JSON list of C-alpha atoms in Angstrom, two decimals:
[
{"chain": "F", "resi": 1, "resn": "UNK", "atom": "CA", "xyz": [36.00, -13.68, 27.46]},
{"chain": "F", "resi": 2, "resn": "UNK", "atom": "CA", "xyz": [33.97, -10.55, 27.01]},
{"chain": "F", "resi": 3, "resn": "UNK", "atom": "CA", "xyz": [32.54, -8.72, 30.03]},
{"chain": "F", "resi": 4, "resn": "UNK", "atom": "CA", "xyz": [29.61, -6.39, 29.50]},
{"chain": "F", "resi": 5, "resn": "UNK", "atom": "CA", "xyz": [28.47, -4.04, 32.23]},
{"chain": "F", "resi": 6, "resn": "UNK", "atom": "CA", "xyz": [25.18, -2.19, 32.07]},
{"chain": "F", "resi": 7, "resn": "UNK", "atom": "CA", "xyz": [23.88, 0.78, 34.06]},
{"chain": "F", "resi": 8, "resn": "UNK", "atom": "CA", "xyz": [21.58, 1.65, 35.61]},
{"chain": "F", "resi": 9, "resn": "UNK", "atom": "CA", "xyz": [19.82, -1.49, 36.73]},
{"chain": "F", "resi": 10, "resn": "UNK", "atom": "CA", "xyz": [16.56, 0.39, 37.18]},
{"chain": "F", "resi": 11, "resn": "UNK", "atom": "CA", "xyz": [15.37, 3.62, 35.62]},
{"chain": "F", "resi": 12, "resn": "UNK", "atom": "CA", "xyz": [12.16, 5.57, 36.07]},
{"chain": "F", "resi": 13, "resn": "UNK", "atom": "CA", "xyz": [11.25, 8.48, 33.84]},
{"chain": "F", "resi": 14, "resn": "UNK", "atom": "CA", "xyz": [8.20, 10.62, 33.27]},
{"chain": "F", "resi": 15, "resn": "UNK", "atom": "CA", "xyz": [6.32, 10.07, 30.05]},
{"chain": "F", "resi": 16, "resn": "UNK", "atom": "CA", "xyz": [7.78, 12.29, 27.37]},
{"chain": "F", "resi": 17, "resn": "UNK", "atom": "CA", "xyz": [11.22, 12.49, 28.96]},
{"chain": "F", "resi": 18, "resn": "UNK", "atom": "CA", "xyz": [14.32, 10.79, 27.58]},
{"chain": "F", "resi": 19, "resn": "UNK", "atom": "CA", "xyz": [15.94, 7.64, 28.90]},
{"chain": "F", "resi": 20, "resn": "UNK", "atom": "CA", "xyz": [19.59, 6.70, 28.55]},
{"chain": "F", "resi": 21, "resn": "UNK", "atom": "CA", "xyz": [21.10, 3.30, 29.28]},
{"chain": "F", "resi": 22, "resn": "UNK", "atom": "CA", "xyz": [24.84, 2.79, 29.16]},
{"chain": "F", "resi": 23, "resn": "UNK", "atom": "CA", "xyz": [27.01, -0.26, 28.62]},
{"chain": "F", "resi": 24, "resn": "UNK", "atom": "CA", "xyz": [30.72, -0.90, 28.65]},
{"chain": "F", "resi": 25, "resn": "UNK", "atom": "CA", "xyz": [32.58, -3.85, 27.21]},
{"chain": "F", "resi": 26, "resn": "UNK", "atom": "CA", "xyz": [36.03, -5.26, 27.77]},
{"chain": "F", "resi": 27, "resn": "UNK", "atom": "CA", "xyz": [37.07, -6.99, 24.55]},
{"chain": "F", "resi": 28, "resn": "UNK", "atom": "CA", "xyz": [38.28, -4.53, 21.96]},
{"chain": "F", "resi": 29, "resn": "UNK", "atom": "CA", "xyz": [37.67, -7.20, 19.29]},
{"chain": "F", "resi": 30, "resn": "UNK", "atom": "CA", "xyz": [33.90, -6.98, 19.77]},
{"chain": "F", "resi": 31, "resn": "UNK", "atom": "CA", "xyz": [32.34, -5.42, 16.73]},
{"chain": "F", "resi": 32, "resn": "UNK", "atom": "CA", "xyz": [28.59, -5.87, 16.98]},
{"chain": "F", "resi": 33, "resn": "UNK", "atom": "CA", "xyz": [26.37, -4.32, 19.65]},
{"chain": "F", "resi": 34, "resn": "UNK", "atom": "CA", "xyz": [22.66, -5.09, 19.69]},
{"chain": "F", "resi": 35, "resn": "UNK", "atom": "CA", "xyz": [20.02, -3.90, 22.12]},
{"chain": "F", "resi": 36, "resn": "UNK", "atom": "CA", "xyz": [17.10, -6.07, 23.15]},
{"chain": "F", "resi": 37, "resn": "UNK", "atom": "CA", "xyz": [13.80, -5.21, 24.78]},
{"chain": "F", "resi": 38, "resn": "UNK", "atom": "CA", "xyz": [12.12, -7.80, 26.96]},
{"chain": "F", "resi": 39, "resn": "UNK", "atom": "CA", "xyz": [8.58, -7.31, 28.14]},
{"chain": "F", "resi": 40, "resn": "UNK", "atom": "CA", "xyz": [7.45, -9.19, 31.20]},
{"chain": "F", "resi": 41, "resn": "UNK", "atom": "CA", "xyz": [7.37, -12.94, 30.61]},
{"chain": "F", "resi": 42, "resn": "UNK", "atom": "CA", "xyz": [8.28, -12.64, 26.96]},
{"chain": "F", "resi": 43, "resn": "UNK", "atom": "CA", "xyz": [11.33, -13.25, 24.85]},
{"chain": "F", "resi": 44, "resn": "UNK", "atom": "CA", "xyz": [13.92, -10.54, 24.27]},
{"chain": "F", "resi": 45, "resn": "UNK", "atom": "CA", "xyz": [13.49, -8.85, 20.92]},
{"chain": "F", "resi": 46, "resn": "UNK", "atom": "CA", "xyz": [16.00, -6.85, 18.98]},
{"chain": "F", "resi": 47, "resn": "UNK", "atom": "CA", "xyz": [15.19, -3.13, 18.83]},
{"chain": "F", "resi": 48, "resn": "UNK", "atom": "CA", "xyz": [18.36, -1.65, 17.39]},
{"chain": "F", "resi": 49, "resn": "UNK", "atom": "CA", "xyz": [21.94, -2.62, 16.73]},
{"chain": "F", "resi": 50, "resn": "UNK", "atom": "CA", "xyz": [25.18, -0.99, 15.74]},
{"chain": "F", "resi": 51, "resn": "UNK", "atom": "CA", "xyz": [28.39, -2.23, 14.21]},
{"chain": "F", "resi": 52, "resn": "UNK", "atom": "CA", "xyz": [31.84, -1.01, 15.08]},
{"chain": "F", "resi": 53, "resn": "UNK", "atom": "CA", "xyz": [32.31, 0.93, 11.87]},
{"chain": "F", "resi": 54, "resn": "UNK", "atom": "CA", "xyz": [29.48, 3.28, 12.83]},
{"chain": "F", "resi": 55, "resn": "UNK", "atom": "CA", "xyz": [29.38, 5.83, 15.65]},
{"chain": "F", "resi": 56, "resn": "UNK", "atom": "CA", "xyz": [25.65, 6.40, 15.85]},
{"chain": "F", "resi": 57, "resn": "UNK", "atom": "CA", "xyz": [22.45, 4.90, 14.55]},
{"chain": "F", "resi": 58, "resn": "UNK", "atom": "CA", "xyz": [18.92, 6.16, 14.90]},
{"chain": "F", "resi": 59, "resn": "UNK", "atom": "CA", "xyz": [15.51, 4.59, 14.36]},
{"chain": "F", "resi": 60, "resn": "UNK", "atom": "CA", "xyz": [12.64, 6.95, 15.13]},
{"chain": "F", "resi": 61, "resn": "UNK", "atom": "CA", "xyz": [12.69, 7.52, 18.91]},
{"chain": "F", "resi": 62, "resn": "UNK", "atom": "CA", "xyz": [15.54, 5.12, 19.53]},
{"chain": "F", "resi": 63, "resn": "UNK", "atom": "CA", "xyz": [19.21, 5.79, 18.98]},
{"chain": "F", "resi": 64, "resn": "UNK", "atom": "CA", "xyz": [22.43, 4.03, 19.85]},
{"chain": "F", "resi": 65, "resn": "UNK", "atom": "CA", "xyz": [25.90, 5.55, 20.11]},
{"chain": "F", "resi": 66, "resn": "UNK", "atom": "CA", "xyz": [29.20, 3.74, 20.17]},
{"chain": "F", "resi": 67, "resn": "UNK", "atom": "CA", "xyz": [32.59, 4.94, 21.40]},
{"chain": "F", "resi": 68, "resn": "UNK", "atom": "CA", "xyz": [35.11, 2.31, 20.39]},
{"chain": "F", "resi": 69, "resn": "UNK", "atom": "CA", "xyz": [38.02, 4.05, 22.03]},
{"chain": "F", "resi": 70, "resn": "UNK", "atom": "CA", "xyz": [36.33, 4.13, 25.41]},
{"chain": "F", "resi": 71, "resn": "UNK", "atom": "CA", "xyz": [34.57, 0.81, 24.78]},
{"chain": "F", "resi": 72, "resn": "UNK", "atom": "CA", "xyz": [31.15, 1.97, 25.68]},
{"chain": "F", "resi": 73, "resn": "UNK", "atom": "CA", "xyz": [27.82, 2.26, 23.93]},
{"chain": "F", "resi": 74, "resn": "UNK", "atom": "CA", "xyz": [24.51, 3.74, 24.92]},
{"chain": "F", "resi": 75, "resn": "UNK", "atom": "CA", "xyz": [20.82, 3.46, 24.15]},
{"chain": "F", "resi": 76, "resn": "UNK", "atom": "CA", "xyz": [18.80, 6.64, 23.96]},
{"chain": "F", "resi": 77, "resn": "UNK", "atom": "CA", "xyz": [15.02, 6.65, 23.97]},
{"chain": "F", "resi": 78, "resn": "UNK", "atom": "CA", "xyz": [13.37, 10.02, 23.40]},
{"chain": "F", "resi": 79, "resn": "UNK", "atom": "CA", "xyz": [9.77, 11.04, 24.05]},
{"chain": "F", "resi": 80, "resn": "UNK", "atom": "CA", "xyz": [9.23, 7.96, 26.18]},
{"chain": "F", "resi": 81, "resn": "UNK", "atom": "CA", "xyz": [5.83, 6.32, 26.28]},
{"chain": "F", "resi": 82, "resn": "UNK", "atom": "CA", "xyz": [4.33, 3.86, 28.79]},
{"chain": "F", "resi": 83, "resn": "UNK", "atom": "CA", "xyz": [4.76, 1.03, 26.29]},
{"chain": "F", "resi": 84, "resn": "UNK", "atom": "CA", "xyz": [8.50, 1.59, 26.44]},
{"chain": "F", "resi": 85, "resn": "UNK", "atom": "CA", "xyz": [8.41, 0.12, 29.95]},
{"chain": "F", "resi": 86, "resn": "UNK", "atom": "CA", "xyz": [10.39, -3.13, 29.82]},
{"chain": "F", "resi": 87, "resn": "UNK", "atom": "CA", "xyz": [13.79, -4.60, 30.59]},
{"chain": "F", "resi": 88, "resn": "UNK", "atom": "CA", "xyz": [16.47, -3.60, 28.13]},
{"chain": "F", "resi": 89, "resn": "UNK", "atom": "CA", "xyz": [19.62, -5.60, 27.50]},
{"chain": "F", "resi": 90, "resn": "UNK", "atom": "CA", "xyz": [22.76, -4.57, 25.72]},
{"chain": "F", "resi": 91, "resn": "UNK", "atom": "CA", "xyz": [25.10, -7.13, 24.23]},
{"chain": "F", "resi": 92, "resn": "UNK", "atom": "CA", "xyz": [28.49, -7.33, 22.60]},
{"chain": "F", "resi": 93, "resn": "UNK", "atom": "CA", "xyz": [29.85, -9.91, 20.21]},
{"chain": "F", "resi": 94, "resn": "UNK", "atom": "CA", "xyz": [32.45, -10.63, 17.61]},
{"chain": "F", "resi": 95, "resn": "UNK", "atom": "CA", "xyz": [31.05, -11.36, 14.18]},
{"chain": "F", "resi": 96, "resn": "UNK", "atom": "CA", "xyz": [27.56, -11.75, 15.66]},
{"chain": "F", "resi": 97, "resn": "UNK", "atom": "CA", "xyz": [28.42, -15.02, 17.37]},
{"chain": "F", "resi": 98, "resn": "UNK", "atom": "CA", "xyz": [28.31, -15.77, 21.05]},
{"chain": "F", "resi": 99, "resn": "UNK", "atom": "CA", "xyz": [26.64, -12.70, 22.42]},
{"chain": "F", "resi": 100, "resn": "UNK", "atom": "CA", "xyz": [27.55, -11.48, 25.88]},
{"chain": "F", "resi": 101, "resn": "UNK", "atom": "CA", "xyz": [24.71, -9.64, 27.54]},
{"chain": "F", "resi": 102, "resn": "UNK", "atom": "CA", "xyz": [24.60, -6.94, 30.13]},
{"chain": "F", "resi": 103, "resn": "UNK", "atom": "CA", "xyz": [22.59, -7.53, 33.29]},
{"chain": "F", "resi": 104, "resn": "UNK", "atom": "CA", "xyz": [19.62, -5.53, 32.07]},
{"chain": "F", "resi": 105, "resn": "UNK", "atom": "CA", "xyz": [17.92, -2.25, 32.87]},
{"chain": "F", "resi": 106, "resn": "UNK", "atom": "CA", "xyz": [14.34, -2.20, 34.06]},
{"chain": "F", "resi": 107, "resn": "UNK", "atom": "CA", "xyz": [12.79, 0.93, 32.56]},
{"chain": "F", "resi": 108, "resn": "UNK", "atom": "CA", "xyz": [9.53, 2.30, 33.94]},
{"chain": "F", "resi": 109, "resn": "UNK", "atom": "CA", "xyz": [7.80, 5.13, 32.14]},
{"chain": "F", "resi": 110, "resn": "UNK", "atom": "CA", "xyz": [5.42, 6.93, 34.47]},
{"chain": "F", "resi": 111, "resn": "UNK", "atom": "CA", "xyz": [2.30, 8.28, 32.75]},
{"chain": "E", "resi": 1, "resn": "UNK", "atom": "CA", "xyz": [10.93, -17.41, 6.68]},
{"chain": "E", "resi": 2, "resn": "UNK", "atom": "CA", "xyz": [12.81, -18.70, 9.65]},
{"chain": "E", "resi": 3, "resn": "UNK", "atom": "CA", "xyz": [11.07, -19.60, 12.89]},
{"chain": "E", "resi": 4, "resn": "UNK", "atom": "CA", "xyz": [12.26, -20.95, 16.20]},
{"chain": "E", "resi": 5, "resn": "UNK", "atom": "CA", "xyz": [10.19, -23.22, 18.39]},
{"chain": "E", "resi": 6, "resn": "UNK", "atom": "CA", "xyz": [10.86, -23.89, 22.04]},
{"chain": "E", "resi": 7, "resn": "UNK", "atom": "CA", "xyz": [8.90, -26.09, 24.41]},
{"chain": "E", "resi": 8, "resn": "UNK", "atom": "CA", "xyz": [7.46, -26.53, 26.90]},
{"chain": "E", "resi": 9, "resn": "UNK", "atom": "CA", "xyz": [6.46, -22.99, 27.84]},
{"chain": "E", "resi": 10, "resn": "UNK", "atom": "CA", "xyz": [6.29, -23.77, 31.55]},
{"chain": "E", "resi": 11, "resn": "UNK", "atom": "CA", "xyz": [7.53, -26.66, 33.60]},
{"chain": "E", "resi": 12, "resn": "UNK", "atom": "CA", "xyz": [7.39, -27.55, 37.28]},
{"chain": "E", "resi": 13, "resn": "UNK", "atom": "CA", "xyz": [9.74, -30.33, 38.27]},
{"chain": "E", "resi": 14, "resn": "UNK", "atom": "CA", "xyz": [10.77, -31.81, 41.62]},
{"chain": "E", "resi": 15, "resn": "UNK", "atom": "CA", "xyz": [14.34, -31.67, 42.80]},
{"chain": "E", "resi": 16, "resn": "UNK", "atom": "CA", "xyz": [16.30, -34.63, 41.54]},
{"chain": "E", "resi": 17, "resn": "UNK", "atom": "CA", "xyz": [14.14, -35.23, 38.49]},
{"chain": "E", "resi": 18, "resn": "UNK", "atom": "CA", "xyz": [15.51, -35.15, 34.94]},
{"chain": "E", "resi": 19, "resn": "UNK", "atom": "CA", "xyz": [15.02, -32.31, 32.48]},
{"chain": "E", "resi": 20, "resn": "UNK", "atom": "CA", "xyz": [14.72, -32.08, 28.73]},
{"chain": "E", "resi": 21, "resn": "UNK", "atom": "CA", "xyz": [14.00, -28.83, 26.92]},
{"chain": "E", "resi": 22, "resn": "UNK", "atom": "CA", "xyz": [13.84, -28.80, 23.17]},
{"chain": "E", "resi": 23, "resn": "UNK", "atom": "CA", "xyz": [14.45, -26.12, 20.62]},
{"chain": "E", "resi": 24, "resn": "UNK", "atom": "CA", "xyz": [14.06, -26.39, 16.86]},
{"chain": "E", "resi": 25, "resn": "UNK", "atom": "CA", "xyz": [14.63, -23.94, 14.06]},
{"chain": "E", "resi": 26, "resn": "UNK", "atom": "CA", "xyz": [12.85, -23.97, 10.72]},
{"chain": "E", "resi": 27, "resn": "UNK", "atom": "CA", "xyz": [13.64, -22.33, 7.44]},
{"chain": "E", "resi": 28, "resn": "UNK", "atom": "CA", "xyz": [17.40, -22.26, 7.71]},
{"chain": "E", "resi": 29, "resn": "UNK", "atom": "CA", "xyz": [20.32, -24.61, 7.72]},
{"chain": "E", "resi": 30, "resn": "UNK", "atom": "CA", "xyz": [23.50, -24.81, 9.76]},
{"chain": "E", "resi": 31, "resn": "UNK", "atom": "CA", "xyz": [22.49, -22.14, 12.27]},
{"chain": "E", "resi": 32, "resn": "UNK", "atom": "CA", "xyz": [24.40, -21.26, 15.41]},
{"chain": "E", "resi": 33, "resn": "UNK", "atom": "CA", "xyz": [22.26, -22.32, 18.36]},
{"chain": "E", "resi": 34, "resn": "UNK", "atom": "CA", "xyz": [22.36, -21.09, 21.94]},
{"chain": "E", "resi": 35, "resn": "UNK", "atom": "CA", "xyz": [20.86, -21.78, 25.34]},
{"chain": "E", "resi": 36, "resn": "UNK", "atom": "CA", "xyz": [20.54, -18.94, 27.82]},
{"chain": "E", "resi": 37, "resn": "UNK", "atom": "CA", "xyz": [19.25, -18.83, 31.35]},
{"chain": "E", "resi": 38, "resn": "UNK", "atom": "CA", "xyz": [17.67, -15.83, 32.98]},
{"chain": "E", "resi": 39, "resn": "UNK", "atom": "CA", "xyz": [17.31, -16.02, 36.74]},
{"chain": "E", "resi": 40, "resn": "UNK", "atom": "CA", "xyz": [14.64, -13.83, 38.34]},
{"chain": "E", "resi": 41, "resn": "UNK", "atom": "CA", "xyz": [15.63, -10.18, 38.12]},
{"chain": "E", "resi": 42, "resn": "UNK", "atom": "CA", "xyz": [18.93, -10.96, 36.47]},
{"chain": "E", "resi": 43, "resn": "UNK", "atom": "CA", "xyz": [20.50, -10.83, 33.06]},
{"chain": "E", "resi": 44, "resn": "UNK", "atom": "CA", "xyz": [20.94, -13.40, 30.37]},
{"chain": "E", "resi": 45, "resn": "UNK", "atom": "CA", "xyz": [23.60, -16.00, 31.06]},
{"chain": "E", "resi": 46, "resn": "UNK", "atom": "CA", "xyz": [24.96, -17.98, 28.14]},
{"chain": "E", "resi": 47, "resn": "UNK", "atom": "CA", "xyz": [24.93, -21.68, 29.01]},
{"chain": "E", "resi": 48, "resn": "UNK", "atom": "CA", "xyz": [25.79, -23.47, 25.78]},
{"chain": "E", "resi": 49, "resn": "UNK", "atom": "CA", "xyz": [26.32, -22.72, 22.15]},
{"chain": "E", "resi": 50, "resn": "UNK", "atom": "CA", "xyz": [26.67, -24.92, 19.12]},
{"chain": "E", "resi": 51, "resn": "UNK", "atom": "CA", "xyz": [28.05, -24.20, 15.68]},
{"chain": "E", "resi": 52, "resn": "UNK", "atom": "CA", "xyz": [27.14, -27.59, 14.23]},
{"chain": "E", "resi": 53, "resn": "UNK", "atom": "CA", "xyz": [25.81, -31.09, 14.82]},
{"chain": "E", "resi": 54, "resn": "UNK", "atom": "CA", "xyz": [27.50, -32.65, 17.82]},
{"chain": "E", "resi": 55, "resn": "UNK", "atom": "CA", "xyz": [29.50, -29.49, 18.54]},
{"chain": "E", "resi": 56, "resn": "UNK", "atom": "CA", "xyz": [28.71, -28.07, 21.95]},
{"chain": "E", "resi": 57, "resn": "UNK", "atom": "CA", "xyz": [30.58, -25.45, 23.89]},
{"chain": "E", "resi": 58, "resn": "UNK", "atom": "CA", "xyz": [29.85, -24.71, 27.51]},
{"chain": "E", "resi": 59, "resn": "UNK", "atom": "CA", "xyz": [30.30, -21.29, 29.01]},
{"chain": "E", "resi": 60, "resn": "UNK", "atom": "CA", "xyz": [29.95, -22.16, 32.68]},
{"chain": "E", "resi": 61, "resn": "UNK", "atom": "CA", "xyz": [30.24, -25.38, 34.69]},
{"chain": "E", "resi": 62, "resn": "UNK", "atom": "CA", "xyz": [26.85, -26.51, 35.87]},
{"chain": "E", "resi": 63, "resn": "UNK", "atom": "CA", "xyz": [24.34, -29.22, 36.38]},
{"chain": "E", "resi": 64, "resn": "UNK", "atom": "CA", "xyz": [23.12, -29.01, 32.81]},
{"chain": "E", "resi": 65, "resn": "UNK", "atom": "CA", "xyz": [24.19, -30.44, 29.48]},
{"chain": "E", "resi": 66, "resn": "UNK", "atom": "CA", "xyz": [23.27, -29.77, 25.88]},
{"chain": "E", "resi": 67, "resn": "UNK", "atom": "CA", "xyz": [23.13, -31.83, 22.74]},
{"chain": "E", "resi": 68, "resn": "UNK", "atom": "CA", "xyz": [22.58, -31.17, 19.06]},
{"chain": "E", "resi": 69, "resn": "UNK", "atom": "CA", "xyz": [21.48, -34.41, 17.46]},
{"chain": "E", "resi": 70, "resn": "UNK", "atom": "CA", "xyz": [20.29, -32.75, 14.27]},
{"chain": "E", "resi": 71, "resn": "UNK", "atom": "CA", "xyz": [21.23, -29.58, 12.42]},
{"chain": "E", "resi": 72, "resn": "UNK", "atom": "CA", "xyz": [18.22, -27.60, 13.60]},
{"chain": "E", "resi": 73, "resn": "UNK", "atom": "CA", "xyz": [17.58, -29.21, 16.98]},
{"chain": "E", "resi": 74, "resn": "UNK", "atom": "CA", "xyz": [19.13, -28.18, 20.26]},
{"chain": "E", "resi": 75, "resn": "UNK", "atom": "CA", "xyz": [18.32, -29.93, 23.54]},
{"chain": "E", "resi": 76, "resn": "UNK", "atom": "CA", "xyz": [19.03, -28.82, 27.09]},
{"chain": "E", "resi": 77, "resn": "UNK", "atom": "CA", "xyz": [19.13, -31.59, 29.66]},
{"chain": "E", "resi": 78, "resn": "UNK", "atom": "CA", "xyz": [19.80, -32.44, 33.24]},
{"chain": "E", "resi": 79, "resn": "UNK", "atom": "CA", "xyz": [19.96, -35.80, 34.96]},
{"chain": "E", "resi": 80, "resn": "UNK", "atom": "CA", "xyz": [19.03, -34.41, 38.37]},
{"chain": "E", "resi": 81, "resn": "UNK", "atom": "CA", "xyz": [17.57, -30.95, 38.80]},
{"chain": "E", "resi": 82, "resn": "UNK", "atom": "CA", "xyz": [18.62, -28.65, 41.62]},
{"chain": "E", "resi": 83, "resn": "UNK", "atom": "CA", "xyz": [16.58, -25.85, 43.16]},
{"chain": "E", "resi": 84, "resn": "UNK", "atom": "CA", "xyz": [19.08, -23.41, 41.71]},
{"chain": "E", "resi": 85, "resn": "UNK", "atom": "CA", "xyz": [18.21, -24.58, 38.20]},
{"chain": "E", "resi": 86, "resn": "UNK", "atom": "CA", "xyz": [14.95, -22.65, 38.36]},
{"chain": "E", "resi": 87, "resn": "UNK", "atom": "CA", "xyz": [14.75, -19.84, 35.85]},
{"chain": "E", "resi": 88, "resn": "UNK", "atom": "CA", "xyz": [13.68, -18.73, 32.44]},
{"chain": "E", "resi": 89, "resn": "UNK", "atom": "CA", "xyz": [15.47, -20.66, 29.71]},
{"chain": "E", "resi": 90, "resn": "UNK", "atom": "CA", "xyz": [15.79, -19.17, 26.29]},
{"chain": "E", "resi": 91, "resn": "UNK", "atom": "CA", "xyz": [16.94, -20.82, 23.13]},
{"chain": "E", "resi": 92, "resn": "UNK", "atom": "CA", "xyz": [18.30, -18.59, 20.38]},
{"chain": "E", "resi": 93, "resn": "UNK", "atom": "CA", "xyz": [19.62, -18.99, 16.88]},
{"chain": "E", "resi": 94, "resn": "UNK", "atom": "CA", "xyz": [21.61, -16.92, 14.49]},
{"chain": "E", "resi": 95, "resn": "UNK", "atom": "CA", "xyz": [22.80, -17.28, 10.93]},
{"chain": "E", "resi": 96, "resn": "UNK", "atom": "CA", "xyz": [26.53, -17.35, 10.61]},
{"chain": "E", "resi": 97, "resn": "UNK", "atom": "CA", "xyz": [27.03, -13.64, 10.61]},
{"chain": "E", "resi": 98, "resn": "UNK", "atom": "CA", "xyz": [23.82, -12.04, 11.75]},
{"chain": "E", "resi": 99, "resn": "UNK", "atom": "CA", "xyz": [21.71, -11.28, 14.72]},
{"chain": "E", "resi": 100, "resn": "UNK", "atom": "CA", "xyz": [20.05, -13.45, 17.28]},
{"chain": "E", "resi": 101, "resn": "UNK", "atom": "CA", "xyz": [16.43, -14.49, 17.39]},
{"chain": "E", "resi": 102, "resn": "UNK", "atom": "CA", "xyz": [15.17, -15.85, 20.66]},
{"chain": "E", "resi": 103, "resn": "UNK", "atom": "CA", "xyz": [12.63, -18.57, 21.24]},
{"chain": "E", "resi": 104, "resn": "UNK", "atom": "CA", "xyz": [9.61, -17.89, 23.42]},
{"chain": "E", "resi": 105, "resn": "UNK", "atom": "CA", "xyz": [11.29, -19.33, 26.51]},
{"chain": "E", "resi": 106, "resn": "UNK", "atom": "CA", "xyz": [10.60, -22.01, 29.11]},
{"chain": "E", "resi": 107, "resn": "UNK", "atom": "CA", "xyz": [9.88, -21.03, 32.66]},
{"chain": "E", "resi": 108, "resn": "UNK", "atom": "CA", "xyz": [11.27, -23.81, 34.84]},
{"chain": "E", "resi": 109, "resn": "UNK", "atom": "CA", "xyz": [10.40, -24.06, 38.50]},
{"chain": "E", "resi": 110, "resn": "UNK", "atom": "CA", "xyz": [12.17, -26.68, 40.53]},
{"chain": "E", "resi": 111, "resn": "UNK", "atom": "CA", "xyz": [10.31, -27.55, 43.73]}
]
C-alpha cells in the first residue's frame, strides 16, 4: 500500500514568517493530495488539495506544490498568524478513496 | 447538504468491556465510510473502510471490528477493550470520487 512520510514533526515560526511542511509518497498511482488542519481536540478539516495534473495551487496565504517525478508535495503557509497553530496532515490517495495520512506536523506560531 | 454524526464524543471504559461507536451520514447515498484512530501525538491510522452495505475492509489486524448494517451507518466495535485501544477515533465519509469529511471524533479512554 501507500506510504506517506511527513516532515518535520514539529515546527515553530515567528508570526509573519513562512512555514513549509513536506511530504513524500511511495505509490506513483496516487493522484490526489489533500492537506488537513486539526486544532486541538477537534476534527481534521480540509484546507487545500491538489490533483496530480496540477503542479501548484494557491489559496490566499496557503499554497501546495506537487512534484510527481520525485513523489513529494509541500504545504506553504505565508505570513503566519497565531491562529495557524495546529497539527497539519498531508495525505495521498488514488481517486480520492482510502486516504493514507502522514504522521502530522505540529505547527506553533509565536506571536 | 451532507452531514456526518459521530457519537459519543467521549467515552471511558474499563479494560475487557465491549465497545460500540456509531457514525451516520445524512444527505447522501452510497458513501465510502472510514474509521480512523489517532493515538496521542501521532498521525491518523486507517482502521476500516467500507464501499457499501456489508462490505468492510480492514487495514491492520487488531482488537476491533466494523460493520455497516445500513447504507449510511458505520459502527466500530470491540468485544473486549485493551488499554492500547485508547485514542481519538474519527469516522469519515466521502462521495465516490471526492474528498473526505471527518466526524467530530470520539475520545476513548480505556482504564
